[in-house]
Structures are given as structure tokens and as C-alpha cells.
Amino acid sequence: MTRLLKYLRDIKGTFTCASFLLTTMLGQRIVSADASNPTEFTDLPTALRTITTRLDVWLQCHSTRPTIANPVLPSEILSDLWSVEQYENFRSKVHQYREWIDDAYLEADRDESIGKWRRVFGDDFAKDVAIDKAARVTEAARQLVLSTYDSIATASQDLVALFCSLGRMALPPGFDSLPHKQRPPWKRARNGNLSVRVVASLHRERHGTEERAVSSGEGPLRKGRSLRFVVRTSDGFQFGREHDVRWRITNTDREASDAGCLRGGFEKSEDGHCRWESLLYRGVHTVEAFVLRRSDTVLVAQSDPFYVVVE
């Protein structure tokens, strides 16, 4: 368990804690009663959740840097290795990771759980599983259509053809929450999200003249063109400088997978709050907008997926 949390420290690089100090704190979270009541350590995920929860609860009781002595040499104060700022950051990050671990642990859907564990441990976690799921959406769509419509004619069609015939009913279960998508790392606004939508326009080339507006799921669109995306409120207004917009661009199916371009991460806006994307890979892809309040980086709005169908 200690090695796993050290791994988290090293791959994320978001907090500072000397190994001996971290080992000491974690060891102090184990109590003698655990020997007779091992339910909180039945497996690795449960043990990780138990330890991070206990560590977070203890840290939240110490708003200022506590005194942590070396258990072998009590005169040595290990917590002196931290500056005040380093301790405050450590306390904050453990609280955040505890929330993410809880979220992943309690998630019932397998794909969603994998995506949430990847938020904790990075994109190398279950990487092959995540890539395979995204690359095989056509196979999953064929199985869905055959079981629903019992139509042999669809057996050779890929997801693009199925989507053009059946619309969103052709999308296999879990398409909008594929595990290779990064999960939002920001805290959500407590008073609920604003209602927003993504609008798009088709251009012959990036920053070129607009040809026409494009609706979600329209197509198929030809490769080589570019799309410009903008997020708007339900009233049709764009956001001002007090907000920042991040875009989750997610590719699927074989062409994008073979090119190593499934993406699924968060991209910054260009030219204000817009995002330009080139049409490169056959498939059904998604674009989502995440609106952040600049003052505190709180997520105040998230759009529904905008489906991009490329032939």
C-alpha cells in the first residue's frame, strides 16, 4: 500500500512527501483492532480506500503542520522536512485523491470505474483495456444492432454506416463514457451546472471561410475539412473572460486507434473560447465543452457530447 501511494506521488508530482515520512504516517493509521476486523483490508482497492480515508481524516484535523516524530529516533522530527506551504499542499491533495478513490471504488459500471481509476493513477492504468474498448466500438455496435434488429444486412457495416442509418441508437452501451476519456479533475459548482451546448461550423481549412453550420451527428463529413466549435449558453450567448473553456476531444474506432490518436484528454481553447479540429479519421467521435470559473477553477457547466461523424 505504501508503494502504491509513493507511486501516486511520483507519477503525479502534485505533492511533496519524503518516503520515510509518508511510510510513518501510513503506519500510524493502522491500529491493533485491524487484526481482528480485516474487512477494511480485504483486497487492494479496499485497503487503498481505507488508508487514504484515514490519512485524509487525520490531516483534516490538523490545519497546521503536525509534529511527526521518527518512531525509531523520537528526537528526530520528520515533519520538519515540509515547509508550511508543502504541508498545506499535501493536505489538500490527499483530500482530493481520497475523493477520487472513493468515486472510483464505489462506481458500479466497469468502464466508468476504469476511467475514474485512470484519473487517480494516470493514463497508463488499464491502458490496453481502455484502448481496446475504444478501438472496438464498431464490433460492439454490430452486436447491439444484430441483437436489437436481427438484421444480417448490418453485419458488415461499421459504426459510421450504422450511425447514418440508425442515429444514436447505433451507439453501443458506454460509448459516451469510454474508459480512455479523462475524467474531469475539477470540483463542480454546488449550485448545479449551467445549461450549455456546443455549436459547430464547417470550414474547408483551419481558420478558413465558413461553409455552413453543422449539427451534432450530421454527416458523414468528408476528411480533410475542419470544424470550429464554440460553446454557448442556453440563450445563445458566449462566455466572457471570467470563464475558461476546456475541450474533451475523443476519437474512436480503428483508424484513430491505429494512428495512436484516440485522444480523450482536455484541450485548451483557441481564439477566445473556440476550438478548431481537423477531420482525419473515419469514425464517430465526440467533442465536449467544460466551462470553468477563472477565479477558483470550479466547473460550472458541461455540455452534452457533440457527435462528429467522419467518412
PDB file of C-alpha atoms in Angstrom:
ATOM      1  CA  MET A   1       0.000   0.000   0.000  1.00  0.00           C
ATOM      2  CA  THR A   2       2.860   2.355   0.846  1.00  0.00           C
ATOM      3  CA  ARG A   3       4.485   1.598  -2.501  1.00  0.00           C
ATOM      4  CA  LEU A   4       1.214   2.362  -4.302  1.00  0.00           C
ATOM      5  CA  LEU A   5       0.898   5.794  -2.670  1.00  0.00           C
ATOM      6  CA  LYS A   6       4.564   6.511  -3.371  1.00  0.00           C
ATOM      7  CA  TYR A   7       3.869   5.596  -6.991  1.00  0.00           C
ATOM      8  CA  LEU A   8       0.957   8.042  -6.985  1.00  0.00           C
ATOM      9  CA  ARG A   9       3.260  10.710  -5.563  1.00  0.00           C
ATOM     10  CA  ASP A  10       5.918  10.073  -8.183  1.00  0.00           C
ATOM     11  CA  ILE A  11       3.728   9.832 -11.301  1.00  0.00           C
ATOM     12  CA  LYS A  12       1.554  12.818 -10.456  1.00  0.00           C
ATOM     13  CA  GLY A  13       4.216  15.063  -8.943  1.00  0.00           C
ATOM     14  CA  THR A  14       1.497  17.156  -7.324  1.00  0.00           C
ATOM     15  CA  PHE A  15       2.729  16.910  -3.731  1.00  0.00           C
ATOM     16  CA  THR A  16       5.955  16.567  -1.793  1.00  0.00           C
ATOM     17  CA  CYS A  17       6.463  13.997   0.969  1.00  0.00           C
ATOM     18  CA  ALA A  18       9.678  12.183   1.857  1.00  0.00           C
ATOM     19  CA  SER A  19       9.324   8.398   1.699  1.00  0.00           C
ATOM     20  CA  PHE A  20      10.156   7.803   5.375  1.00  0.00           C
ATOM     21  CA  LEU A  21       7.675  10.487   6.424  1.00  0.00           C
ATOM     22  CA  LEU A  22       4.937   9.018   4.233  1.00  0.00           C
ATOM     23  CA  THR A  23       5.648   5.494   5.491  1.00  0.00           C
ATOM     24  CA  THR A  24       5.451   6.687   9.089  1.00  0.00           C
ATOM     25  CA  MET A  25       2.127   8.458   8.611  1.00  0.00           C
ATOM     26  CA  LEU A  26       0.586   5.472   6.867  1.00  0.00           C
ATOM     27  CA  GLY A  27       1.851   3.073   9.511  1.00  0.00           C
ATOM     28  CA  GLN A  28       0.265   5.192  12.211  1.00  0.00           C
ATOM     29  CA  ARG A  29      -3.108   4.783  10.503  1.00  0.00           C
ATOM     30  CA  ILE A  30      -3.068   1.043  11.197  1.00  0.00           C
ATOM     31  CA  VAL A  31      -4.491   0.107  14.599  1.00  0.00           C
ATOM     32  CA  SER A  32      -4.404  -3.114  16.620  1.00  0.00           C
ATOM     33  CA  ALA A  33      -8.144  -3.670  16.101  1.00  0.00           C
ATOM     34  CA  ASP A  34      -7.498  -4.193  12.380  1.00  0.00           C
ATOM     35  CA  ALA A  35      -6.062  -7.629  13.168  1.00  0.00           C
ATOM     36  CA  SER A  36      -9.411  -8.901  14.405  1.00  0.00           C
ATOM     37  CA  ASN A  37     -11.531  -6.943  11.905  1.00  0.00           C
ATOM     38  CA  PRO A  38      -9.824  -7.233   8.495  1.00  0.00           C
ATOM     39  CA  THR A  39     -12.861  -6.221   6.398  1.00  0.00           C
ATOM     40  CA  GLU A  40     -11.302  -2.871   5.568  1.00  0.00           C
ATOM     41  CA  PHE A  41      -8.254  -4.621   4.069  1.00  0.00           C
ATOM     42  CA  THR A  42      -9.904  -7.488   2.173  1.00  0.00           C
ATOM     43  CA  ASP A  43      -8.307  -6.567  -1.155  1.00  0.00           C
ATOM     44  CA  LEU A  44      -6.026  -3.932  -2.657  1.00  0.00           C
ATOM     45  CA  PRO A  45      -8.689  -1.377  -3.687  1.00  0.00           C
ATOM     46  CA  THR A  46     -10.413  -1.666  -0.302  1.00  0.00           C
ATOM     47  CA  ALA A  47      -7.134  -1.317   1.572  1.00  0.00           C
ATOM     48  CA  LEU A  48      -6.178   1.723  -0.519  1.00  0.00           C
ATOM     49  CA  ARG A  49      -9.520   3.340   0.207  1.00  0.00           C
ATOM     50  CA  THR A  50      -9.241   2.589   3.919  1.00  0.00           C
ATOM     51  CA  ILE A  51      -5.740   4.030   4.261  1.00  0.00           C
ATOM     52  CA  THR A  52      -6.368   7.181   2.209  1.00  0.00           C
ATOM     53  CA  THR A  53      -9.615   7.816   4.096  1.00  0.00           C
ATOM     54  CA  ARG A  54      -7.904   7.504   7.468  1.00  0.00           C
ATOM     55  CA  LEU A  55      -4.999   9.660   6.345  1.00  0.00           C
ATOM     56  CA  ASP A  56      -7.332  12.330   4.992  1.00  0.00           C
ATOM     57  CA  VAL A  57      -9.468  12.376   8.157  1.00  0.00           C
ATOM     58  CA  TRP A  58      -6.346  12.779  10.281  1.00  0.00           C
ATOM     59  CA  LEU A  59      -4.923  15.525   8.052  1.00  0.00           C
ATOM     60  CA  GLN A  60      -8.201  17.446   8.044  1.00  0.00           C
ATOM     61  CA  CYS A  61      -7.960  17.559  11.845  1.00  0.00           C
ATOM     62  CA  HIS A  62      -4.597  19.326  11.514  1.00  0.00           C
ATOM     63  CA  SER A  63      -4.943  22.619   9.696  1.00  0.00           C
ATOM     64  CA  THR A  64      -1.331  23.435  10.552  1.00  0.00           C
ATOM     65  CA  ARG A  65       1.675  21.178  10.199  1.00  0.00           C
ATOM     66  CA  PRO A  66       1.574  18.457  12.907  1.00  0.00           C
ATOM     67  CA  THR A  67       4.574  17.086  14.747  1.00  0.00           C
ATOM     68  CA  ILE A  68       5.527  13.665  13.383  1.00  0.00           C
ATOM     69  CA  ALA A  69       8.496  12.057  15.067  1.00  0.00           C
ATOM     70  CA  ASN A  70      10.717   9.280  13.792  1.00  0.00           C
ATOM     71  CA  PRO A  71       9.355   6.166  15.567  1.00  0.00           C
ATOM     72  CA  VAL A  72      12.891   4.794  15.871  1.00  0.00           C
ATOM     73  CA  LEU A  73      14.531   8.068  16.922  1.00  0.00           C
ATOM     74  CA  PRO A  74      11.861  10.254  18.617  1.00  0.00           C
ATOM     75  CA  SER A  75      14.180  13.256  18.812  1.00  0.00           C
ATOM     76  CA  GLU A  76      14.096  13.487  15.001  1.00  0.00           C
ATOM     77  CA  ILE A  77      11.008  15.405  13.807  1.00  0.00           C
ATOM     78  CA  LEU A  78      10.216  14.107  10.333  1.00  0.00           C
ATOM     79  CA  SER A  79       7.530  16.686   9.654  1.00  0.00           C
ATOM     80  CA  ASP A  80      10.225  19.389   9.673  1.00  0.00           C
ATOM     81  CA  LEU A  81      11.078  18.129   6.199  1.00  0.00           C
ATOM     82  CA  TRP A  82       7.983  20.011   4.993  1.00  0.00           C
ATOM     83  CA  SER A  83       7.684  23.733   4.602  1.00  0.00           C
ATOM     84  CA  VAL A  84       4.354  25.207   5.699  1.00  0.00           C
ATOM     85  CA  GLU A  85       3.309  25.520   2.063  1.00  0.00           C
ATOM     86  CA  GLN A  86       4.329  21.946   1.260  1.00  0.00           C
ATOM     87  CA  TYR A  87       2.250  20.573   4.132  1.00  0.00           C
ATOM     88  CA  GLU A  88      -0.804  22.604   3.133  1.00  0.00           C
ATOM     89  CA  ASN A  89      -0.487  21.332  -0.425  1.00  0.00           C
ATOM     90  CA  PHE A  90      -0.043  17.729   0.747  1.00  0.00           C
ATOM     91  CA  ARG A  91      -3.140  18.005   2.925  1.00  0.00           C
ATOM     92  CA  SER A  92      -5.162  19.427   0.035  1.00  0.00           C
ATOM     93  CA  LYS A  93      -4.015  16.813  -2.483  1.00  0.00           C
ATOM     94  CA  VAL A  94      -4.652  13.857  -0.192  1.00  0.00           C
ATOM     95  CA  HIS A  95      -8.187  15.168   0.306  1.00  0.00           C
ATOM     96  CA  GLN A  96      -8.661  15.382  -3.461  1.00  0.00           C
ATOM     97  CA  TYR A  97      -7.257  11.905  -4.128  1.00  0.00           C
ATOM     98  CA  ARG A  98      -9.383  10.469  -1.324  1.00  0.00           C
ATOM     99  CA  GLU A  99     -12.499  11.822  -3.073  1.00  0.00           C
ATOM    100  CA  TRP A 100     -11.365  10.384  -6.430  1.00  0.00           C
ATOM    101  CA  ILE A 101     -10.559   6.987  -4.899  1.00  0.00           C
ATOM    102  CA  ASP A 102     -13.973   6.882  -3.226  1.00  0.00           C
ATOM    103  CA  ASP A 103     -15.620   7.765  -6.526  1.00  0.00           C
ATOM    104  CA  ALA A 104     -13.758   5.048  -8.447  1.00  0.00           C
ATOM    105  CA  TYR A 105     -14.233   2.431  -5.736  1.00  0.00           C
ATOM    106  CA  LEU A 106     -17.987   2.947  -5.458  1.00  0.00           C
ATOM    107  CA  GLU A 107     -18.624   3.132  -9.215  1.00  0.00           C
ATOM    108  CA  ALA A 108     -20.694   0.122 -10.310  1.00  0.00           C
ATOM    109  CA  ASP A 109     -20.104   0.447 -14.059  1.00  0.00           C
ATOM    110  CA  ARG A 110     -16.842  -1.255 -15.035  1.00  0.00           C
ATOM    111  CA  ASP A 111     -15.839   1.118 -17.836  1.00  0.00           C
ATOM    112  CA  GLU A 112     -16.700   4.182 -15.796  1.00  0.00           C
ATOM    113  CA  SER A 113     -14.760   2.774 -12.848  1.00  0.00           C
ATOM    114  CA  ILE A 114     -11.687   2.206 -15.042  1.00  0.00           C
ATOM    115  CA  GLY A 115     -11.932   5.783 -16.281  1.00  0.00           C
ATOM    116  CA  LYS A 116     -12.120   7.068 -12.716  1.00  0.00           C
ATOM    117  CA  TRP A 117      -9.166   4.945 -11.563  1.00  0.00           C
ATOM    118  CA  ARG A 118      -7.201   6.384 -14.511  1.00  0.00           C
ATOM    119  CA  ARG A 119      -7.938   9.838 -13.096  1.00  0.00           C
ATOM    120  CA  VAL A 120      -6.199   8.694  -9.915  1.00  0.00           C
ATOM    121  CA  PHE A 121      -3.249   6.775 -11.354  1.00  0.00           C
ATOM    122  CA  GLY A 122      -2.813   8.283 -14.800  1.00  0.00           C
ATOM    123  CA  ASP A 123      -3.336   7.110 -18.366  1.00  0.00           C
ATOM    124  CA  ASP A 124      -1.060   4.061 -18.010  1.00  0.00           C
ATOM    125  CA  PHE A 125      -3.609   2.424 -15.693  1.00  0.00           C
ATOM    126  CA  ALA A 126      -5.501  -0.304 -17.636  1.00  0.00           C
ATOM    127  CA  LYS A 127      -4.185   1.294 -20.821  1.00  0.00           C
ATOM    128  CA  ASP A 128      -4.641  -1.751 -23.059  1.00  0.00           C
ATOM    129  CA  VAL A 129      -8.208  -2.275 -21.835  1.00  0.00           C
ATOM    130  CA  ALA A 130      -9.107   1.360 -22.474  1.00  0.00           C
ATOM    131  CA  ILE A 131      -7.587   1.423 -25.966  1.00  0.00           C
ATOM    132  CA  ASP A 132      -9.194  -1.875 -26.966  1.00  0.00           C
ATOM    133  CA  LYS A 133     -12.622  -0.673 -25.842  1.00  0.00           C
ATOM    134  CA  ALA A 134     -12.336   2.494 -27.948  1.00  0.00           C
ATOM    135  CA  ALA A 135     -10.945   0.663 -30.977  1.00  0.00           C
ATOM    136  CA  ARG A 136     -13.721  -1.963 -30.986  1.00  0.00           C
ATOM    137  CA  VAL A 137     -16.777   0.311 -30.968  1.00  0.00           C
ATOM    138  CA  THR A 138     -17.771  -0.929 -34.428  1.00  0.00           C
ATOM    139  CA  GLU A 139     -17.816  -4.558 -33.243  1.00  0.00           C
ATOM    140  CA  ALA A 140     -19.872  -3.557 -30.195  1.00  0.00           C
ATOM    141  CA  ALA A 141     -22.299  -1.587 -32.381  1.00  0.00           C
ATOM    142  CA  ARG A 142     -22.767  -4.542 -34.730  1.00  0.00           C
ATOM    143  CA  GLN A 143     -23.618  -6.822 -31.811  1.00  0.00           C
ATOM    144  CA  LEU A 144     -26.089  -4.263 -30.496  1.00  0.00           C
ATOM    145  CA  VAL A 145     -27.836  -3.811 -33.846  1.00  0.00           C
ATOM    146  CA  LEU A 146     -27.959  -7.540 -34.577  1.00  0.00           C
ATOM    147  CA  SER A 147     -29.455  -8.296 -31.167  1.00  0.00           C
ATOM    148  CA  THR A 148     -31.977  -5.466 -31.472  1.00  0.00           C
ATOM    149  CA  TYR A 149     -32.971  -5.582 -35.135  1.00  0.00           C
ATOM    150  CA  ASP A 150     -31.855  -9.100 -36.103  1.00  0.00           C
ATOM    151  CA  SER A 151     -30.709  -7.743 -39.436  1.00  0.00           C
ATOM    152  CA  ILE A 152     -27.945  -9.632 -41.238  1.00  0.00           C
ATOM    153  CA  ALA A 153     -27.567  -6.655 -43.583  1.00  0.00           C
ATOM    154  CA  THR A 154     -25.838  -4.727 -40.827  1.00  0.00           C
ATOM    155  CA  ALA A 155     -23.237  -7.406 -40.129  1.00  0.00           C
ATOM    156  CA  SER A 156     -20.610  -5.854 -42.416  1.00  0.00           C
ATOM    157  CA  GLN A 157     -21.320  -2.190 -41.669  1.00  0.00           C
ATOM    158  CA  ASP A 158     -19.093  -0.127 -39.435  1.00  0.00           C
ATOM    159  CA  LEU A 159     -20.270   2.352 -36.809  1.00  0.00           C
ATOM    160  CA  VAL A 160     -20.285   5.256 -39.288  1.00  0.00           C
ATOM    161  CA  ALA A 161     -22.716   3.435 -41.615  1.00  0.00           C
ATOM    162  CA  LEU A 162     -24.821   2.221 -38.696  1.00  0.00           C
ATOM    163  CA  PHE A 163     -24.991   5.695 -37.192  1.00  0.00           C
ATOM    164  CA  CYS A 164     -26.050   7.208 -40.515  1.00  0.00           C
ATOM    165  CA  SER A 165     -28.879   4.663 -40.712  1.00  0.00           C
ATOM    166  CA  LEU A 166     -29.992   4.497 -37.093  1.00  0.00           C
ATOM    167  CA  GLY A 167     -28.642   7.623 -35.426  1.00  0.00           C
ATOM    168  CA  ARG A 168     -27.678   7.425 -31.768  1.00  0.00           C
ATOM    169  CA  MET A 169     -29.481   4.094 -31.364  1.00  0.00           C
ATOM    170  CA  ALA A 170     -26.457   2.545 -33.086  1.00  0.00           C
ATOM    171  CA  LEU A 171     -24.068   3.682 -30.354  1.00  0.00           C
ATOM    172  CA  PRO A 172     -23.014   0.752 -28.155  1.00  0.00           C
ATOM    173  CA  PRO A 173     -23.554   0.934 -24.381  1.00  0.00           C
ATOM    174  CA  GLY A 174     -20.992   3.088 -22.631  1.00  0.00           C
ATOM    175  CA  PHE A 175     -19.978   4.957 -25.787  1.00  0.00           C
ATOM    176  CA  ASP A 176     -20.219   8.331 -24.064  1.00  0.00           C
ATOM    177  CA  SER A 177     -18.140   7.140 -21.097  1.00  0.00           C
ATOM    178  CA  LEU A 178     -15.366   5.155 -22.769  1.00  0.00           C
ATOM    179  CA  PRO A 179     -12.590   4.452 -20.261  1.00  0.00           C
ATOM    180  CA  HIS A 180      -9.869   6.197 -22.279  1.00  0.00           C
ATOM    181  CA  LYS A 181     -11.656   9.506 -21.721  1.00  0.00           C
ATOM    182  CA  GLN A 182     -10.076  11.539 -18.963  1.00  0.00           C
ATOM    183  CA  ARG A 183     -12.493  12.289 -16.146  1.00  0.00           C
ATOM    184  CA  PRO A 184     -12.905  15.945 -15.100  1.00  0.00           C
ATOM    185  CA  PRO A 185     -10.364  16.820 -12.369  1.00  0.00           C
ATOM    186  CA  TRP A 186     -12.163  19.992 -11.265  1.00  0.00           C
ATOM    187  CA  LYS A 187     -14.613  20.475  -8.436  1.00  0.00           C
ATOM    188  CA  ARG A 188     -18.171  21.001  -9.620  1.00  0.00           C
ATOM    189  CA  ALA A 189     -20.220  24.023  -8.619  1.00  0.00           C
ATOM    190  CA  ARG A 190     -22.501  23.193  -5.711  1.00  0.00           C
ATOM    191  CA  ASN A 191     -25.468  25.128  -7.073  1.00  0.00           C
ATOM    192  CA  GLY A 192     -25.684  22.988 -10.197  1.00  0.00           C
ATOM    193  CA  ASN A 193     -24.272  23.323 -13.680  1.00  0.00           C
ATOM    194  CA  LEU A 194     -25.344  25.935 -16.187  1.00  0.00           C
ATOM    195  CA  SER A 195     -27.067  24.686 -19.319  1.00  0.00           C
ATOM    196  CA  VAL A 196     -24.712  24.914 -22.298  1.00  0.00           C
ATOM    197  CA  ARG A 197     -24.413  23.458 -25.785  1.00  0.00           C
ATOM    198  CA  VAL A 198     -21.722  23.100 -28.434  1.00  0.00           C
ATOM    199  CA  VAL A 199     -22.268  24.582 -31.889  1.00  0.00           C
ATOM    200  CA  ALA A 200     -20.047  23.915 -34.897  1.00  0.00           C
ATOM    201  CA  SER A 201     -19.282  25.266 -38.336  1.00  0.00           C
ATOM    202  CA  LEU A 202     -17.624  23.533 -41.288  1.00  0.00           C
ATOM    203  CA  HIS A 203     -14.579  25.085 -42.985  1.00  0.00           C
ATOM    204  CA  ARG A 204     -12.529  23.956 -45.964  1.00  0.00           C
ATOM    205  CA  GLU A 205      -9.395  24.542 -43.883  1.00  0.00           C
ATOM    206  CA  ARG A 206      -8.468  25.682 -40.405  1.00  0.00           C
ATOM    207  CA  HIS A 207      -9.239  29.403 -39.977  1.00  0.00           C
ATOM    208  CA  GLY A 208     -10.757  29.380 -43.461  1.00  0.00           C
ATOM    209  CA  THR A 209     -14.084  30.790 -44.594  1.00  0.00           C
ATOM    210  CA  GLU A 210     -17.147  29.171 -43.051  1.00  0.00           C
ATOM    211  CA  GLU A 211     -19.057  26.913 -45.439  1.00  0.00           C
ATOM    212  CA  ARG A 212     -22.068  26.138 -43.252  1.00  0.00           C
ATOM    213  CA  ALA A 213     -23.250  25.224 -39.782  1.00  0.00           C
ATOM    214  CA  VAL A 214     -23.044  21.561 -38.727  1.00  0.00           C
ATOM    215  CA  SER A 215     -25.356  19.807 -36.289  1.00  0.00           C
ATOM    216  CA  SER A 216     -24.375  17.100 -33.830  1.00  0.00           C
ATOM    217  CA  GLY A 217     -24.486  13.711 -35.568  1.00  0.00           C
ATOM    218  CA  GLU A 218     -24.780  15.223 -39.050  1.00  0.00           C
ATOM    219  CA  GLY A 219     -22.925  13.563 -41.845  1.00  0.00           C
ATOM    220  CA  PRO A 220     -20.937  11.737 -42.690  1.00  0.00           C
ATOM    221  CA  LEU A 221     -18.456  14.575 -43.163  1.00  0.00           C
ATOM    222  CA  ARG A 222     -15.538  14.313 -45.552  1.00  0.00           C
ATOM    223  CA  LYS A 223     -11.987  14.006 -44.329  1.00  0.00           C
ATOM    224  CA  GLY A 224      -9.725  16.985 -44.860  1.00  0.00           C
ATOM    225  CA  ARG A 225     -12.233  19.612 -43.732  1.00  0.00           C
ATOM    226  CA  SER A 226     -12.057  21.451 -40.397  1.00  0.00           C
ATOM    227  CA  LEU A 227     -14.666  22.167 -37.767  1.00  0.00           C
ATOM    228  CA  ARG A 228     -14.792  25.182 -35.476  1.00  0.00           C
ATOM    229  CA  PHE A 229     -16.533  24.590 -32.156  1.00  0.00           C
ATOM    230  CA  VAL A 230     -17.975  27.205 -29.813  1.00  0.00           C
ATOM    231  CA  VAL A 231     -19.829  26.709 -26.542  1.00  0.00           C
ATOM    232  CA  ARG A 232     -22.928  28.800 -25.888  1.00  0.00           C
ATOM    233  CA  THR A 233     -25.411  29.225 -23.083  1.00  0.00           C
ATOM    234  CA  SER A 234     -28.979  28.014 -23.500  1.00  0.00           C
ATOM    235  CA  ASP A 235     -29.831  31.589 -24.535  1.00  0.00           C
ATOM    236  CA  GLY A 236     -27.228  31.537 -27.296  1.00  0.00           C
ATOM    237  CA  PHE A 237     -24.616  33.720 -25.596  1.00  0.00           C
ATOM    238  CA  GLN A 238     -20.890  33.054 -25.443  1.00  0.00           C
ATOM    239  CA  PHE A 239     -18.920  33.181 -22.200  1.00  0.00           C
ATOM    240  CA  GLY A 240     -16.772  36.157 -21.232  1.00  0.00           C
ATOM    241  CA  ARG A 241     -13.294  36.490 -19.786  1.00  0.00           C
ATOM    242  CA  GLU A 242     -14.440  35.461 -16.321  1.00  0.00           C
ATOM    243  CA  HIS A 243     -14.689  31.883 -17.638  1.00  0.00           C
ATOM    244  CA  ASP A 244     -12.300  29.430 -19.245  1.00  0.00           C
ATOM    245  CA  VAL A 245     -13.358  26.634 -21.598  1.00  0.00           C
ATOM    246  CA  ARG A 246     -11.617  23.267 -21.891  1.00  0.00           C
ATOM    247  CA  TRP A 247     -12.487  20.768 -24.594  1.00  0.00           C
ATOM    248  CA  ARG A 248     -12.522  16.976 -24.355  1.00  0.00           C
ATOM    249  CA  ILE A 249     -11.867  15.659 -27.857  1.00  0.00           C
ATOM    250  CA  THR A 250     -12.432  11.910 -28.114  1.00  0.00           C
ATOM    251  CA  ASN A 251     -11.755   9.762 -31.162  1.00  0.00           C
ATOM    252  CA  THR A 252     -12.912   6.158 -31.574  1.00  0.00           C
ATOM    253  CA  ASP A 253     -12.642   3.143 -33.884  1.00  0.00           C
ATOM    254  CA  ARG A 254      -9.806   1.506 -35.763  1.00  0.00           C
ATOM    255  CA  GLU A 255      -8.321   4.312 -37.859  1.00  0.00           C
ATOM    256  CA  ALA A 256      -7.767   6.615 -34.912  1.00  0.00           C
ATOM    257  CA  SER A 257      -6.513   3.724 -32.767  1.00  0.00           C
ATOM    258  CA  ASP A 258      -4.050   2.555 -35.416  1.00  0.00           C
ATOM    259  CA  ALA A 259      -2.776   6.130 -35.704  1.00  0.00           C
ATOM    260  CA  GLY A 260      -2.318   6.333 -31.929  1.00  0.00           C
ATOM    261  CA  CYS A 261      -4.765   9.227 -31.833  1.00  0.00           C
ATOM    262  CA  LEU A 262      -7.725   8.196 -29.690  1.00  0.00           C
ATOM    263  CA  ARG A 263      -7.091  11.254 -27.506  1.00  0.00           C
ATOM    264  CA  GLY A 264      -9.762  11.769 -24.810  1.00  0.00           C
ATOM    265  CA  GLY A 265      -7.888  14.420 -22.828  1.00  0.00           C
ATOM    266  CA  PHE A 266      -8.638  18.068 -22.168  1.00  0.00           C
ATOM    267  CA  GLU A 267      -7.548  20.729 -24.645  1.00  0.00           C
ATOM    268  CA  LYS A 268      -7.331  24.486 -24.227  1.00  0.00           C
ATOM    269  CA  SER A 269      -9.448  26.897 -26.236  1.00  0.00           C
ATOM    270  CA  GLU A 270      -8.150  28.856 -29.205  1.00  0.00           C
ATOM    271  CA  ASP A 271      -9.141  32.347 -30.322  1.00  0.00           C
ATOM    272  CA  GLY A 272     -11.128  33.024 -27.176  1.00  0.00           C
ATOM    273  CA  HIS A 273     -13.434  30.147 -26.292  1.00  0.00           C
ATOM    274  CA  CYS A 274     -13.467  28.240 -29.603  1.00  0.00           C
ATOM    275  CA  ARG A 275     -11.711  25.051 -30.680  1.00  0.00           C
ATOM    276  CA  TRP A 276     -10.554  24.036 -34.165  1.00  0.00           C
ATOM    277  CA  GLU A 277     -10.350  20.370 -35.142  1.00  0.00           C
ATOM    278  CA  SER A 278      -9.385  18.682 -38.428  1.00  0.00           C
ATOM    279  CA  LEU A 279     -11.364  15.717 -39.771  1.00  0.00           C
ATOM    280  CA  LEU A 280      -8.778  12.952 -40.099  1.00  0.00           C
ATOM    281  CA  TYR A 281     -10.151   9.556 -39.105  1.00  0.00           C
ATOM    282  CA  ARG A 282     -13.213   7.595 -40.127  1.00  0.00           C
ATOM    283  CA  GLY A 283     -15.442   7.074 -37.139  1.00  0.00           C
ATOM    284  CA  VAL A 284     -17.936   8.602 -34.757  1.00  0.00           C
ATOM    285  CA  HIS A 285     -16.096  10.985 -32.461  1.00  0.00           C
ATOM    286  CA  THR A 286     -17.200  13.355 -29.706  1.00  0.00           C
ATOM    287  CA  VAL A 287     -16.473  16.908 -28.627  1.00  0.00           C
ATOM    288  CA  GLU A 288     -17.473  18.191 -25.181  1.00  0.00           C
ATOM    289  CA  ALA A 289     -17.047  21.604 -23.585  1.00  0.00           C
ATOM    290  CA  PHE A 290     -16.233  22.172 -19.907  1.00  0.00           C
ATOM    291  CA  VAL A 291     -16.710  25.713 -18.587  1.00  0.00           C
ATOM    292  CA  LEU A 292     -14.537  26.748 -15.632  1.00  0.00           C
ATOM    293  CA  ARG A 293     -14.829  29.809 -13.451  1.00  0.00           C
ATOM    294  CA  ARG A 294     -11.444  31.515 -13.663  1.00  0.00           C
ATOM    295  CA  SER A 295     -11.485  32.845 -10.110  1.00  0.00           C
ATOM    296  CA  ASP A 296     -11.414  29.412  -8.465  1.00  0.00           C
ATOM    297  CA  THR A 297     -11.257  26.841 -11.342  1.00  0.00           C
ATOM    298  CA  VAL A 298     -14.642  25.398 -10.403  1.00  0.00           C
ATOM    299  CA  LEU A 299     -16.553  23.540 -13.125  1.00  0.00           C
ATOM    300  CA  VAL A 300     -19.791  25.441 -13.695  1.00  0.00           C
ATOM    301  CA  ALA A 301     -21.004  23.827 -16.919  1.00  0.00           C
ATOM    302  CA  GLN A 302     -20.519  20.742 -19.069  1.00  0.00           C
ATOM    303  CA  SER A 303     -22.063  20.223 -22.486  1.00  0.00           C
ATOM    304  CA  ASP A 304     -23.591  17.062 -23.861  1.00  0.00           C
ATOM    305  CA  PRO A 305     -21.407  15.221 -26.385  1.00  0.00           C
ATOM    306  CA  PHE A 306     -21.369  16.693 -29.870  1.00  0.00           C
ATOM    307  CA  TYR A 307     -21.114  13.750 -32.300  1.00  0.00           C
ATOM    308  CA  VAL A 308     -18.773  14.157 -35.265  1.00  0.00           C
ATOM    309  CA  VAL A 309     -19.315  11.541 -37.983  1.00  0.00           C
ATOM    310  CA  VAL A 310     -16.412  11.262 -40.443  1.00  0.00           C
ATOM    311  CA  GLU A 311     -16.500   9.033 -43.544  1.00  0.00           C
TER     312      GLU A 311
END
